[in-house]
mmCIF file of C-alpha atoms in Angstrom:
data_model
loop_
_atom_site.group_PDB
_atom_site.id
_atom_site.type_symbol
_atom_site.label_atom_id
_atom_site.label_comp_id
_atom_site.label_asym_id
_atom_site.label_seq_id
_atom_site.Cartn_x
_atom_site.Cartn_y
_atom_site.Cartn_z
ATOM 1 C CA GLY A 1 -1.243 45.507 -30.615
ATOM 2 C CA ASN A 2 -3.630 46.258 -27.929
ATOM 3 C CA VAL A 3 -6.255 43.771 -26.848
ATOM 4 C CA ALA A 4 -9.829 44.957 -26.435
ATOM 5 C CA ALA A 5 -10.704 45.439 -22.765
ATOM 6 C CA ASP A 6 -13.734 43.148 -22.835
ATOM 7 C CA LEU A 7 -11.720 40.347 -24.482
ATOM 8 C CA TYR A 8 -8.909 40.832 -21.971
ATOM 9 C CA LYS A 9 -11.329 40.711 -19.010
ATOM 10 C CA ALA A 10 -13.017 37.582 -20.346
ATOM 11 C CA LYS A 11 -9.711 35.810 -20.934
ATOM 12 C CA ALA A 12 -8.358 36.904 -17.504
ATOM 13 C CA ALA A 13 -11.486 35.549 -15.802
ATOM 14 C CA ASP A 14 -11.163 32.296 -17.753
ATOM 15 C CA LEU A 15 -7.512 31.899 -16.723
ATOM 16 C CA ALA A 16 -8.336 32.709 -13.085
ATOM 17 C CA GLU A 17 -11.010 30.010 -13.063
ATOM 18 C CA GLN A 18 -8.626 27.517 -14.624
ATOM 19 C CA ARG A 19 -6.027 28.375 -11.988
ATOM 20 C CA VAL A 20 -8.497 27.760 -9.147
ATOM 21 C CA ASN A 21 -9.523 24.432 -10.694
ATOM 22 C CA LEU A 22 -5.889 23.371 -11.116
ATOM 23 C CA GLU A 23 -5.068 24.334 -7.538
ATOM 24 C CA LEU A 24 -8.033 22.223 -6.342
ATOM 25 C CA GLN A 25 -6.790 19.276 -8.392
ATOM 26 C CA ILE A 26 -3.279 19.646 -6.976
ATOM 27 C CA ASN A 27 -4.645 19.665 -3.427
ATOM 28 C CA GLN A 28 -6.787 16.609 -4.109
ATOM 29 C CA ASN A 29 -3.812 14.746 -5.631
ATOM 30 C CA GLU A 30 -1.662 15.584 -2.599
ATOM 31 C CA GLU A 31 -4.371 14.286 -0.267
ATOM 32 C CA ASN A 32 -4.752 11.138 -2.366
ATOM 33 C CA ASP A 33 -1.000 10.579 -2.363
ATOM 34 C CA GLU A 34 -0.935 10.865 1.427
ATOM 35 C CA GLN A 35 -3.851 8.421 1.782
ATOM 36 C CA ILE A 36 -2.158 5.963 -0.576
ATOM 37 C CA PHE A 37 1.108 6.217 1.366
ATOM 38 C CA GLU A 38 -0.695 5.617 4.663
ATOM 39 C CA LEU A 39 -2.513 2.626 3.200
ATOM 40 C CA MET A 40 0.720 1.154 1.825
ATOM 41 C CA GLU A 41 2.380 1.615 5.204
ATOM 42 C CA GLN A 42 -0.538 -0.114 6.914
ATOM 43 C CA VAL A 43 -0.358 -3.027 4.420
ATOM 44 C CA LEU A 44 3.404 -3.397 4.978
ATOM 45 C CA ARG A 45 2.910 -3.353 8.754
ATOM 46 C CA THR A 46 0.201 -5.988 8.458
ATOM 47 C CA ALA A 47 2.367 -8.150 6.205
ATOM 48 C CA GLN A 48 5.289 -7.804 8.589
ATOM 49 C CA ALA A 49 3.140 -8.698 11.606
ATOM 50 C CA ALA A 50 1.731 -11.703 9.711
ATOM 51 C CA ARG A 51 5.233 -12.866 8.817
ATOM 52 C CA ASN A 52 6.521 -12.498 12.350
ATOM 53 C CA GLY A 53 3.376 -14.060 13.830
ATOM 54 C CA PHE A 54 3.669 -17.040 11.489
ATOM 55 C CA ILE A 55 7.325 -17.600 12.275
ATOM 56 C CA ASN A 56 6.972 -17.183 16.027
ATOM 57 C CA GLY A 57 3.367 -18.263 16.531
ATOM 58 C CA ASP A 58 1.848 -21.521 17.570
ATOM 59 C CA PHE A 59 -0.278 -23.714 15.303
ATOM 60 C CA GLU A 60 -3.468 -21.671 15.907
ATOM 61 C CA ASP A 61 -1.690 -18.376 15.160
ATOM 62 C CA GLN A 62 -0.325 -19.867 11.924
ATOM 63 C CA ARG A 63 -3.714 -21.213 10.930
ATOM 64 C CA ARG A 64 -5.390 -17.823 11.562
ATOM 65 C CA ILE A 65 -2.700 -15.989 9.560
ATOM 66 C CA LEU A 66 -3.018 -18.408 6.653
ATOM 67 C CA GLU A 67 -6.787 -17.871 6.627
ATOM 68 C CA THR A 68 -6.254 -14.128 6.609
ATOM 69 C CA VAL A 69 -3.715 -13.915 3.778
ATOM 70 C CA SER A 70 -4.677 -16.857 1.608
ATOM 71 C CA SER A 71 -7.581 -18.812 0.185
ATOM 72 C CA ASN A 72 -8.085 -22.179 -1.527
ATOM 73 C CA LEU A 73 -5.372 -23.659 0.693
ATOM 74 C CA VAL A 74 -4.688 -27.352 0.073
ATOM 75 C CA ILE A 75 -2.555 -29.243 2.610
ATOM 76 C CA ARG A 76 -1.279 -32.795 2.140
ATOM 77 C CA ASP A 77 0.954 -34.619 4.581
ATOM 78 C CA LYS A 78 1.335 -31.441 6.666
ATOM 79 C CA GLU A 79 2.666 -29.510 3.627
ATOM 80 C CA ILE A 80 0.953 -26.702 1.721
ATOM 81 C CA VAL A 81 0.382 -27.998 -1.805
ATOM 82 C CA THR A 82 -1.494 -25.119 -3.385
ATOM 83 C CA TYR A 83 -2.867 -21.749 -2.288
ATOM 84 C CA GLN A 84 -3.973 -18.365 -3.566
ATOM 85 C CA LEU A 85 -2.967 -15.147 -1.833
ATOM 86 C CA LYS A 86 -5.668 -12.589 -1.095
ATOM 87 C CA ASP A 87 -5.247 -8.968 -2.073
ATOM 88 C CA PRO A 88 -3.188 -6.994 -1.229
ATOM 89 C CA PHE A 89 -0.822 -9.842 -0.414
ATOM 90 C CA ALA A 90 -1.139 -11.284 -3.918
ATOM 91 C CA MET A 91 -0.048 -7.948 -5.328
ATOM 92 C CA MET A 92 2.902 -7.766 -2.941
ATOM 93 C CA ALA A 93 4.042 -11.226 -4.057
ATOM 94 C CA THR A 94 4.485 -9.885 -7.605
ATOM 95 C CA TRP A 95 6.811 -7.060 -6.527
ATOM 96 C CA PRO A 96 10.407 -7.507 -7.620
ATOM 97 C CA LYS A 97 12.845 -8.661 -5.006
ATOM 98 C CA ASN A 98 14.725 -5.749 -3.514
ATOM 99 C CA PRO A 99 17.772 -6.200 -1.256
ATOM 100 C CA ASP A 100 16.716 -3.195 0.865
ATOM 101 C CA LEU A 101 13.256 -4.697 1.428
ATOM 102 C CA GLU A 102 14.831 -8.046 2.268
ATOM 103 C CA LEU A 103 16.910 -6.302 4.944
ATOM 104 C CA MET A 104 13.758 -4.634 6.277
ATOM 105 C CA TRP A 105 11.980 -8.009 6.492
ATOM 106 C CA SER A 106 14.955 -9.529 8.274
ATOM 107 C CA LEU A 107 15.029 -6.737 10.863
ATOM 108 C CA GLY A 108 11.373 -7.287 11.717
ATOM 109 C CA ASP A 109 8.919 -4.773 13.130
ATOM 110 C CA SER A 110 11.618 -2.693 14.815
ATOM 111 C CA ASN A 111 12.611 -1.220 11.451
ATOM 112 C CA LEU A 112 9.106 0.028 10.776
ATOM 113 C CA ASP A 113 8.698 1.355 14.321
ATOM 114 C CA ASN A 114 11.842 3.469 14.008
ATOM 115 C CA ASN A 115 10.224 5.458 11.169
ATOM 116 C CA GLU A 116 7.329 6.704 13.268
#
């Protein structure tokens, strides 16, 4: 078994091109992963700020936060009867409860700031 030189060269060029394409895809995926992580961190920070602002804010702060995170809000006798969460908050509401995340929420913004 020897392989003909022209066949070897053609196959080697083919494999080199495939390698370059795969390396480009890997780089793009790594960039996308980083962008997704940054977006998720921003969403979590926004959700945390909204939670803290709602708990500690006055009526106007609470109203503004509710308008930001929800729609179709129905209030009767000063109680929220029905609402729909806007994305990405609706998606976050479907996440399973996680004790570690509950601890993070209870610590407030200081937990997120320590990771910077």
